[in-house]
Short mmCIF file of C-alpha atoms in Angstrom, two decimals:
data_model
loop_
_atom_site.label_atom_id
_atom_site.label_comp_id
_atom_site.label_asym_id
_atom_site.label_seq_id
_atom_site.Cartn_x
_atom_site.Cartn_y
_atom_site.Cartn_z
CA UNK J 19 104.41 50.04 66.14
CA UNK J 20 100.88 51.88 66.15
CA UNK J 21 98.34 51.82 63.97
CA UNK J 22 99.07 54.90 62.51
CA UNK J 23 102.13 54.44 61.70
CA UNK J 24 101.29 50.95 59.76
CA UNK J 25 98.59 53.15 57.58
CA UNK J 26 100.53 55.93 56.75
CA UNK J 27 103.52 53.55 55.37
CA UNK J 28 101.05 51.58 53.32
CA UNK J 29 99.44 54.61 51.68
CA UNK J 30 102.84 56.20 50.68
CA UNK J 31 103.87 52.20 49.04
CA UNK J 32 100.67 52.88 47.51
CA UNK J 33 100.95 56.72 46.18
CA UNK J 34 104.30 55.61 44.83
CA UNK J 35 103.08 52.57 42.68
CA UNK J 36 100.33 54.68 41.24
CA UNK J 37 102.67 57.13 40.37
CA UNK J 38 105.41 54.75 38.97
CA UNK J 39 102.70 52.91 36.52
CA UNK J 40 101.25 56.26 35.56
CA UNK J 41 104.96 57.02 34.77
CA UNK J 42 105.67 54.12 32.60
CA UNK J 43 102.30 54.31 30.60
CA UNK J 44 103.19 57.87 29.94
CA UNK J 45 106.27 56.95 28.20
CA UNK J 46 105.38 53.57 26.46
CA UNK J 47 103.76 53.63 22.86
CA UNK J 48 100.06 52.91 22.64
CA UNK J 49 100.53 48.66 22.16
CA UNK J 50 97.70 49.29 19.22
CA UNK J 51 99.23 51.41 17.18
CA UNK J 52 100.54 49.96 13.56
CA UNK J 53 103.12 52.16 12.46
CA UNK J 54 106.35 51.38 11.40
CA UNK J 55 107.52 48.99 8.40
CA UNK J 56 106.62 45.46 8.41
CA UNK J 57 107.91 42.56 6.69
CA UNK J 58 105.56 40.44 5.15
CA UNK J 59 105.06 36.74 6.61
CA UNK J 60 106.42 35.50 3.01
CA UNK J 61 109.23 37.73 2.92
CA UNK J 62 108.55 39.28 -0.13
CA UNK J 63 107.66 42.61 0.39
CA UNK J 64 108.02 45.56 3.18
CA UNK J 65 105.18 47.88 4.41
CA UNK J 66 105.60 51.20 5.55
CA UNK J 67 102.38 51.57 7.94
CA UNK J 68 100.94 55.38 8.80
CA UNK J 69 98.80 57.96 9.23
CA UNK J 70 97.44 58.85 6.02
CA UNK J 71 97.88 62.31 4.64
CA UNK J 72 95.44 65.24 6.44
CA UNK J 73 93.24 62.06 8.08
CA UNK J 74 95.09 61.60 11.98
CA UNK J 75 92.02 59.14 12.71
CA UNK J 76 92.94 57.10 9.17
CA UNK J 77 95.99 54.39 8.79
CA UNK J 78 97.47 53.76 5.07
CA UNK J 79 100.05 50.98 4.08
CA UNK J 80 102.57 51.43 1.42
CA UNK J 81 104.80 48.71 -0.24
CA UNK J 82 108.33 50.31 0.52
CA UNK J 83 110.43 47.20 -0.99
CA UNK J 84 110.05 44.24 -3.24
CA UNK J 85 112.50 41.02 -3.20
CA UNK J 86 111.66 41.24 -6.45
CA UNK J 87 111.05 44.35 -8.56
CA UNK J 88 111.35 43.65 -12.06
CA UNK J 89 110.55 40.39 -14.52
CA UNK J 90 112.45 38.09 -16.12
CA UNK J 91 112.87 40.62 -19.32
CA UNK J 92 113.93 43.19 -16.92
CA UNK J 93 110.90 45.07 -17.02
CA UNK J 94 109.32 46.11 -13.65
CA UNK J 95 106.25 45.04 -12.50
CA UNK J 96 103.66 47.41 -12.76
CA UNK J 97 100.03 47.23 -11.48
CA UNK J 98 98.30 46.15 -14.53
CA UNK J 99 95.36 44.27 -13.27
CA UNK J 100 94.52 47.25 -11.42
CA UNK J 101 90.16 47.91 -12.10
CA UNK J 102 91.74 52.22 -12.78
CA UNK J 103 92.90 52.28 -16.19
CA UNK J 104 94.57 55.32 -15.07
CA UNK J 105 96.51 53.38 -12.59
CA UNK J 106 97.65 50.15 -14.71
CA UNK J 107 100.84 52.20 -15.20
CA UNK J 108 102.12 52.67 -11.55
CA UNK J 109 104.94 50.72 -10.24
CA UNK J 110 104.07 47.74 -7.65
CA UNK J 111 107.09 49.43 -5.45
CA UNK J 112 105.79 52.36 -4.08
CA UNK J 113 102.35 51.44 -4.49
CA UNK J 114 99.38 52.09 -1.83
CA UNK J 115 98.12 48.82 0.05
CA UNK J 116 96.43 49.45 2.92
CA UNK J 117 93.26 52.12 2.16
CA UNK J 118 92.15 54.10 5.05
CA UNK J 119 92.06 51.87 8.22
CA UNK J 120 90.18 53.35 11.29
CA UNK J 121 90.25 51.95 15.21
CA UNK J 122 87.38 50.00 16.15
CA UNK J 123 86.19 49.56 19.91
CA UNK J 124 88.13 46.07 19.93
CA UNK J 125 91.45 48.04 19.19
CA UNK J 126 91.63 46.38 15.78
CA UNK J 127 92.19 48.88 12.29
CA UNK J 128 89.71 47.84 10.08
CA UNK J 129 89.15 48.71 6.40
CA UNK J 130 90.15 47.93 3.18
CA UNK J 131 93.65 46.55 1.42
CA UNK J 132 93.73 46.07 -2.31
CA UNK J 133 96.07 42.91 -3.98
CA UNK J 134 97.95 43.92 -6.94
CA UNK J 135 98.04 40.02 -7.56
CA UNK J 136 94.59 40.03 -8.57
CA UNK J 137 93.40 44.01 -8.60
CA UNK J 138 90.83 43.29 -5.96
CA UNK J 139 90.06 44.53 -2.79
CA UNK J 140 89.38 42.90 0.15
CA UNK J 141 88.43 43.46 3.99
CA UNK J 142 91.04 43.58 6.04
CA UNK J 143 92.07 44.12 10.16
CA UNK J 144 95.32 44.41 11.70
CA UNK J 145 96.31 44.74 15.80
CA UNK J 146 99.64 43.85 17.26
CA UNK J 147 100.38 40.38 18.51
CA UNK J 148 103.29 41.65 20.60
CA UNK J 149 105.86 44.76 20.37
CA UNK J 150 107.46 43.63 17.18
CA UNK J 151 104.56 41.21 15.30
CA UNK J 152 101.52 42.37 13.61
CA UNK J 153 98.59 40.47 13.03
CA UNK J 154 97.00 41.06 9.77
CA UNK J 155 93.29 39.36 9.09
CA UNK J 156 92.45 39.08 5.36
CA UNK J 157 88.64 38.21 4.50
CA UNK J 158 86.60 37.71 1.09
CA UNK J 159 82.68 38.69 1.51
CA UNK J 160 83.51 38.35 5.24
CA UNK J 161 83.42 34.70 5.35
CA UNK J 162 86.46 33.31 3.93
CA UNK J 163 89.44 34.53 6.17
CA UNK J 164 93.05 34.16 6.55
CA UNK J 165 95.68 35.83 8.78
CA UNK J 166 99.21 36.41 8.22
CA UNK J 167 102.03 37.10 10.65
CA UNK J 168 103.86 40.62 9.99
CA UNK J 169 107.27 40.92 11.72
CA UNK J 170 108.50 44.86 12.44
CA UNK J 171 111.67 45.73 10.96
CA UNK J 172 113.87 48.77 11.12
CA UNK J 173 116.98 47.88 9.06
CA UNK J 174 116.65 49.34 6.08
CA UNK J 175 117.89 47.07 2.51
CA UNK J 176 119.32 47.97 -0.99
CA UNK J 177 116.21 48.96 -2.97
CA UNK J 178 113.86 50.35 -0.09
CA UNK J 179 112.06 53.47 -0.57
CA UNK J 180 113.13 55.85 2.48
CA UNK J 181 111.75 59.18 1.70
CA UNK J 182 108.60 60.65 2.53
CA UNK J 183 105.42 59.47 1.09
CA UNK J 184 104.52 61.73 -1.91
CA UNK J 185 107.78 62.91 -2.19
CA UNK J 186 110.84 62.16 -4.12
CA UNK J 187 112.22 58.58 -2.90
CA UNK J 188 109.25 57.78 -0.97
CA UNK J 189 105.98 55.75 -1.74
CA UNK J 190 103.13 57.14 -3.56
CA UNK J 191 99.70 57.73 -1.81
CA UNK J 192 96.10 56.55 -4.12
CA UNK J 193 94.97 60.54 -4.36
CA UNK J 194 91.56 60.15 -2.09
CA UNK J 195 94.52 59.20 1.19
CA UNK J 196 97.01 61.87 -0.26
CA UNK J 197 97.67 65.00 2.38
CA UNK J 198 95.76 68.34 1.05
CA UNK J 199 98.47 70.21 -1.27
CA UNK J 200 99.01 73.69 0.40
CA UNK J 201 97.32 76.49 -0.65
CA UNK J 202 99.12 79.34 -2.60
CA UNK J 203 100.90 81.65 -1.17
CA UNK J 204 99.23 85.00 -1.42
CA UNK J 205 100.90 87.70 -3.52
CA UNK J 206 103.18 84.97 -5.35
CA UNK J 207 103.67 86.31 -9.03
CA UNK J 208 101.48 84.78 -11.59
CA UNK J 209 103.13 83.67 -14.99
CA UNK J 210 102.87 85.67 -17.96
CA UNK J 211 99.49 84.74 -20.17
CA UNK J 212 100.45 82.79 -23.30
CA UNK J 213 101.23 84.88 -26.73
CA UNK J 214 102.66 88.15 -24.18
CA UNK J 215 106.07 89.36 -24.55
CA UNK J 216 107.57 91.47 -21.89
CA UNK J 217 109.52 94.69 -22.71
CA UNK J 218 111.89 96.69 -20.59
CA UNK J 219 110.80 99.71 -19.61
CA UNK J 220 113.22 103.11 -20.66
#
């Protein structure tokens, strides 16, 4: 067995590792990214994790189901203590949680979430602890910090919102993460002004 022979075996066990990894990392999911629905590490709520609307670089969390949706009277719980007047009104279930999260250099989202419980917002981060379990890092004025355990589910339950957000069945986005509505389209008929009546012609 020559020399040669020993070299040009190792480099083609070589070629065809390189190749095989750059195979699987082609088809495996970046392990960073968030998105999916989560259930919450107290089991009361589900979160629908995406890109938010027009903003590829941005991640937005939406409360897609509630254990419980409604109060003892029947009434559902609506976000009351929210700081928005114009947003007391809103259901809790459908509401927007997670507010713009962007990839930092550790491979963490950062940003914001806001807590119906208390209609405050705090500083948040969330990165996968595995395939299925997302870490999500709570803190008040950066000091006082507490992470929860998220757990990825893709069941779906009587009561969960399934359709797409902004959209009939689906959550609703706060307006500064909604996607851009669409222009109109050009040459589409304009109603008639208000007090005009229109006649047939002869």
């Amino acid at each position: 067995m020559t020399l040669r022979f020993v070299l040009r075996v190792g480099l083609r066990i070589v070629v065809s590792l390189l190749l095989s990894m750059a195979e699987s990392r082609g088809h495996a999911a970046p392990v960073s990214d968030p998105a999916g629905t989560w259930l919450t590490e107290d089991g009361r709520a589900r979160v629908r994790i995406e890109r938010c609307g027009g903003m590829p670089d941005r991640i937005c969390g939406y409360i897609v189901w509630m254990k419980e949706t409604a109060d003892a009277k029947g009434q559902p719980f609506r976000d009351r203590l929210h700081p928005d007047p114009a947003r007391r009104a809103r259901l809790l279930l459908g509401h927007q949680m997670l507010l713009g999260l962007k990839l930092n250099p550790d491979g963490r989202y950062v940003g914001e979430v806001y807590n119906a419980e208390d209609g405050k917002t705090y500083s948040v981060s969330i990165w996968r602890e595995g395939p299925k379990m997302l870490a999500v890092k709570g803190c008040l004025l950066g000091l006082f910090c507490a992470t929860q355990g998220w757990a990825q589910v893709t069941d779906l339950v009587p009561g969960q919102l399934v359709g797409a957000t902004g959209e009939g069945g689906g959550p609703l986005p706060d307006p500064e993460w909604a996607a851009p509505k669409p222009p109109p389209t050009a040459g589409a008929a304009k109603p008639p002004a208000a007090g005009t009546i229109k006649t047939k012609a002869n």
